Each structure stands twice: as C-alpha cells, then as structure tokens.
Amino acid sequence: MRALPLILLLSASVPSVPAGALTLTQMETSARILLRDSASDVSYQRFSQATLDGYLNEAQRQMQNDSWLYQGSFSMDFVAGQIEYALPADYITTVRVTVANRAITQVSFAGLDGGSAGDVGMDWTVATSTPMTYFIDSFVSGTPSQIGFNPKPRYTTTGGAVFVQYVQQVPLLVAGSDVPFAGNSELLPYHDALVDFAAARCWMLLG
C-alpha cells in the first residue's frame, strides 16, 4: 500500500449522502469562495463550472492513484478448464485473491513460463488442478484486464468460491448531488482537499 497510512476497504455503492459530506455543487461554491469568484451570477464568473468540475475530478483521481483508498470486491466462480476471466471495468490493481477462503499469490508470466510452473518451455496452460496462483493479463489493447489462474481449474464451482479485493477507479463527479468517492463516509475529511486543489489550479491559470 502506498502513500497515506489509512487502509480502507470501501463499498462500490453507498445509497445515501452521509451527514457532513460535500456534494459537487457545494464544492463548486466553496472553490469560488476561495477564488473570490461569483457563485450566483454567471456573467461575473472568471471560471466556468466545467473548469471547476474538471479540476475537482482531477483531484479525486490523483488522490486515489496516490493512495489506493477506494477499494471494492467481488466474488466469482471457476469454469472447468477456463484459465482467464474478465475483471470489472473500474479495475486498477489487485489487493488480495482467495480461493475457498485460502489466499493465493500473484505470479508473473515470466514465472509461469520458466519458474514456478515448472521447467523452461513447459506449457503451463495444460495442467488442471486447484489453482494455486493467479496472474493479471493486461496485454490485449482495448479490452478490460483479465485475471487468470494456474493451474487452470479442474472443476466448475458455485457459490462464489473465488473472492477478489481490488483497487477501483473512482466514479466521475457529474451531477450536482454527486459526492466524492461514491459518498463513502470514511473519506469525508478529504473533501476539503479536493476543493483546495481545484482552487489552486484555477489560481495558477491567472498567473
């Protein structure tokens, strides 16, 4: 885990706005106060709503990329003989993978081709058993990353035998009622930092 010492497992969806949270509209207003910009009369505004929203989203994205605070998880099942499975579209990187409540380790393609999977040149895609390692395949341009398992599963499972915890991309702030980090209450202290970032970037535009 990088940067900030806080380690959180966050839900991908929070149904309501927590008390004390800042919505996108409120952050726009707060940023304009810092900028001494008009919050009510568009004709007197030096910075457009699109400019402020762009910087607020940039701040949220950079904070996530630097800290990996926003995480999610999902369960899946094996299909007998199938090596790779699609990952969610908001996937950034994997935190932990378990099979039947047992953690398995990540392995690289180099390890599969000539190390942990056996002798150099061995076709590791042939063996079937209970998967002991996983790998991430991100090399197909224009398609979501895939998670693969070695050895490939011998049996089809049911009931979500595989559990994947991963770092997510944060949802864009678009509607005025949107709240940073999908409204997770654990991240309320960081809302003001997003406003400060956006205001600072606007001041830089003024020289």
Tab-separated table of C-alpha atoms in Angstrom, residues 15-176:
chain	number	residue	atom	x	y	z
A	15	PRO	CA	-27.078	4.565	-1.090
A	16	SER	CA	-27.302	7.975	0.605
A	17	VAL	CA	-25.227	11.108	1.146
A	18	PRO	CA	-23.632	10.922	4.613
A	19	ALA	CA	-24.018	13.834	7.024
A	20	GLY	CA	-21.272	16.385	6.564
A	21	ALA	CA	-20.403	15.311	3.031
A	22	LEU	CA	-19.804	17.862	0.283
A	23	THR	CA	-21.726	17.458	-2.944
A	24	LEU	CA	-20.293	18.573	-6.264
A	25	THR	CA	-22.416	21.739	-6.159
A	26	GLN	CA	-21.196	22.547	-2.651
A	27	MET	CA	-17.571	22.006	-3.662
A	28	GLU	CA	-18.032	24.327	-6.641
A	29	THR	CA	-19.386	27.015	-4.300
A	30	SER	CA	-16.556	26.502	-1.790
A	31	ALA	CA	-13.962	26.748	-4.554
A	32	ARG	CA	-15.490	30.000	-5.814
A	33	ILE	CA	-15.332	31.449	-2.285
A	34	LEU	CA	-11.607	30.684	-2.157
A	35	LEU	CA	-11.218	32.220	-5.608
A	36	ARG	CA	-13.317	35.291	-4.733
A	37	ASP	CA	-15.429	34.372	-7.724
A	38	SER	CA	-19.169	34.905	-8.101
A	39	ALA	CA	-21.170	31.858	-7.054
A	40	SER	CA	-24.500	33.176	-8.327
A	41	ASP	CA	-24.018	35.458	-11.357
A	42	VAL	CA	-22.587	33.543	-14.305
A	43	SER	CA	-21.747	36.744	-16.162
A	44	TYR	CA	-19.264	37.691	-13.422
A	45	GLN	CA	-17.604	34.288	-13.061
A	46	ARG	CA	-13.970	34.001	-14.096
A	47	PHE	CA	-14.075	30.201	-14.057
A	48	SER	CA	-16.715	28.054	-15.694
A	49	GLN	CA	-18.461	25.168	-13.997
A	50	ALA	CA	-16.767	22.810	-16.471
A	51	THR	CA	-13.335	24.115	-15.423
A	52	LEU	CA	-14.037	23.668	-11.714
A	53	ASP	CA	-15.554	20.211	-12.218
A	54	GLY	CA	-12.573	19.145	-14.301
A	55	TYR	CA	-10.136	20.108	-11.541
A	56	LEU	CA	-12.284	18.517	-8.811
A	57	ASN	CA	-12.331	15.245	-10.751
A	58	GLU	CA	-8.590	15.519	-11.383
A	59	ALA	CA	-8.011	15.974	-7.649
A	60	GLN	CA	-10.159	12.948	-6.783
A	61	ARG	CA	-8.396	10.821	-9.401
A	62	GLN	CA	-4.897	11.841	-8.288
A	63	MET	CA	-5.723	11.213	-4.632
A	64	GLN	CA	-6.936	7.722	-5.494
A	65	ASN	CA	-3.929	6.934	-7.693
A	66	ASP	CA	-1.528	8.079	-4.958
A	67	SER	CA	-3.215	6.357	-2.014
A	68	TRP	CA	-5.462	3.494	-3.251
A	69	LEU	CA	-8.057	4.482	-0.642
A	70	TYR	CA	-11.098	3.472	-2.672
A	71	GLN	CA	-11.384	-0.315	-2.927
A	72	GLY	CA	-14.045	-2.838	-3.792
A	73	SER	CA	-14.502	-6.575	-4.112
A	74	PHE	CA	-16.429	-9.215	-5.987
A	75	SER	CA	-16.957	-12.972	-5.947
A	76	MET	CA	-16.783	-15.293	-8.928
A	77	ASP	CA	-16.699	-18.985	-9.791
A	78	PHE	CA	-14.425	-21.193	-11.817
A	79	VAL	CA	-15.449	-22.824	-15.062
A	80	ALA	CA	-13.694	-26.153	-15.552
A	81	GLY	CA	-10.745	-25.740	-17.921
A	82	GLN	CA	-11.078	-21.950	-18.274
A	83	ILE	CA	-7.893	-20.048	-17.453
A	84	GLU	CA	-8.826	-16.345	-17.722
A	85	TYR	CA	-11.850	-14.315	-16.542
A	86	ALA	CA	-12.858	-10.687	-17.112
A	87	LEU	CA	-12.188	-8.119	-14.411
A	88	PRO	CA	-14.504	-5.154	-13.697
A	89	ALA	CA	-14.181	-2.124	-15.959
A	90	ASP	CA	-13.112	0.039	-12.958
A	91	TYR	CA	-10.221	-2.274	-12.034
A	92	ILE	CA	-6.832	-0.687	-11.246
A	93	THR	CA	-4.886	-3.372	-9.391
A	94	THR	CA	-5.438	-6.420	-7.220
A	95	VAL	CA	-5.139	-6.346	-3.431
A	96	ARG	CA	-5.973	-9.944	-2.441
A	97	VAL	CA	-7.401	-13.087	-4.028
A	98	THR	CA	-8.732	-16.109	-2.154
A	99	VAL	CA	-9.952	-19.488	-3.375
A	100	ALA	CA	-12.227	-21.298	-0.927
A	101	ASN	CA	-11.122	-18.807	1.770
A	102	ARG	CA	-7.431	-19.533	1.138
A	103	ALA	CA	-5.232	-16.696	-0.110
A	104	ILE	CA	-3.284	-17.374	-3.288
A	105	THR	CA	-0.283	-15.421	-4.585
A	106	GLN	CA	0.242	-13.474	-7.771
A	107	VAL	CA	2.736	-14.713	-10.337
A	108	SER	CA	4.176	-13.072	-13.454
A	109	PHE	CA	4.183	-14.503	-16.959
A	110	ALA	CA	7.954	-14.925	-16.619
A	111	GLY	CA	7.364	-17.046	-13.533
A	112	LEU	CA	4.779	-19.131	-15.331
A	113	ASP	CA	6.957	-19.646	-18.403
A	114	GLY	CA	10.106	-20.662	-16.630
A	115	GLY	CA	9.849	-20.660	-12.875
A	116	SER	CA	7.043	-21.600	-10.542
A	117	ALA	CA	5.123	-23.512	-13.222
A	118	GLY	CA	7.952	-25.927	-13.957
A	119	ASP	CA	10.830	-26.254	-16.417
A	120	VAL	CA	11.598	-23.574	-19.012
A	121	GLY	CA	9.473	-24.162	-22.076
A	122	MET	CA	6.848	-26.169	-20.224
A	123	ASP	CA	3.270	-25.471	-21.361
A	124	TRP	CA	1.693	-24.340	-18.100
A	125	THR	CA	-1.716	-23.966	-19.734
A	126	VAL	CA	-2.170	-27.757	-19.877
A	127	ALA	CA	-2.206	-28.781	-16.206
A	128	THR	CA	-5.538	-28.832	-14.369
A	129	SER	CA	-5.981	-28.835	-10.595
A	130	THR	CA	-6.985	-26.465	-7.802
A	131	PRO	CA	-5.495	-23.048	-8.722
A	132	MET	CA	-2.563	-22.077	-6.516
A	133	THR	CA	-1.556	-18.752	-8.129
A	134	TYR	CA	-3.153	-16.011	-10.194
A	135	PHE	CA	-1.884	-13.575	-12.819
A	136	ILE	CA	-3.190	-10.408	-14.468
A	137	ASP	CA	-3.328	-10.237	-18.259
A	138	SER	CA	-3.443	-6.596	-19.405
A	139	PHE	CA	-1.787	-7.019	-22.780
A	140	VAL	CA	-4.824	-7.081	-25.067
A	141	SER	CA	-5.296	-3.497	-26.257
A	142	GLY	CA	-8.790	-2.052	-25.996
A	143	THR	CA	-10.147	-4.779	-23.714
A	144	PRO	CA	-10.508	-4.931	-19.901
A	145	SER	CA	-7.813	-6.712	-17.918
A	146	GLN	CA	-8.272	-10.423	-17.278
A	147	ILE	CA	-7.442	-12.435	-14.180
A	148	GLY	CA	-6.006	-15.867	-14.868
A	149	PHE	CA	-5.320	-18.877	-12.675
A	150	ASN	CA	-2.660	-21.565	-12.590
A	151	PRO	CA	-3.140	-24.469	-12.702
A	152	LYS	CA	-6.366	-23.987	-14.602
A	153	PRO	CA	-9.376	-25.168	-12.580
A	154	ARG	CA	-10.331	-28.805	-12.879
A	155	TYR	CA	-13.896	-28.291	-11.641
A	156	THR	CA	-16.696	-25.790	-12.108
A	157	THR	CA	-17.572	-24.122	-8.791
A	158	THR	CA	-20.707	-22.428	-7.472
A	159	GLY	CA	-21.497	-20.003	-4.676
A	160	GLY	CA	-18.644	-17.567	-5.284
A	161	ALA	CA	-15.631	-19.733	-4.492
A	162	VAL	CA	-13.212	-17.007	-5.620
A	163	PHE	CA	-13.073	-13.666	-3.789
A	164	VAL	CA	-11.159	-10.729	-5.316
A	165	GLN	CA	-10.379	-7.496	-3.473
A	166	TYR	CA	-9.135	-4.752	-5.788
A	167	VAL	CA	-8.388	-1.042	-6.115
A	168	GLN	CA	-11.093	0.778	-8.055
A	169	GLN	CA	-11.216	3.810	-10.286
A	170	VAL	CA	-13.298	6.492	-8.592
A	171	PRO	CA	-16.609	7.425	-10.263
A	172	LEU	CA	-16.620	10.792	-12.025
A	173	LEU	CA	-18.381	13.679	-10.320
A	174	VAL	CA	-21.035	14.753	-12.828
A	175	ALA	CA	-24.381	15.577	-11.187
A	176	GLY	CA	-24.628	18.381	-8.643
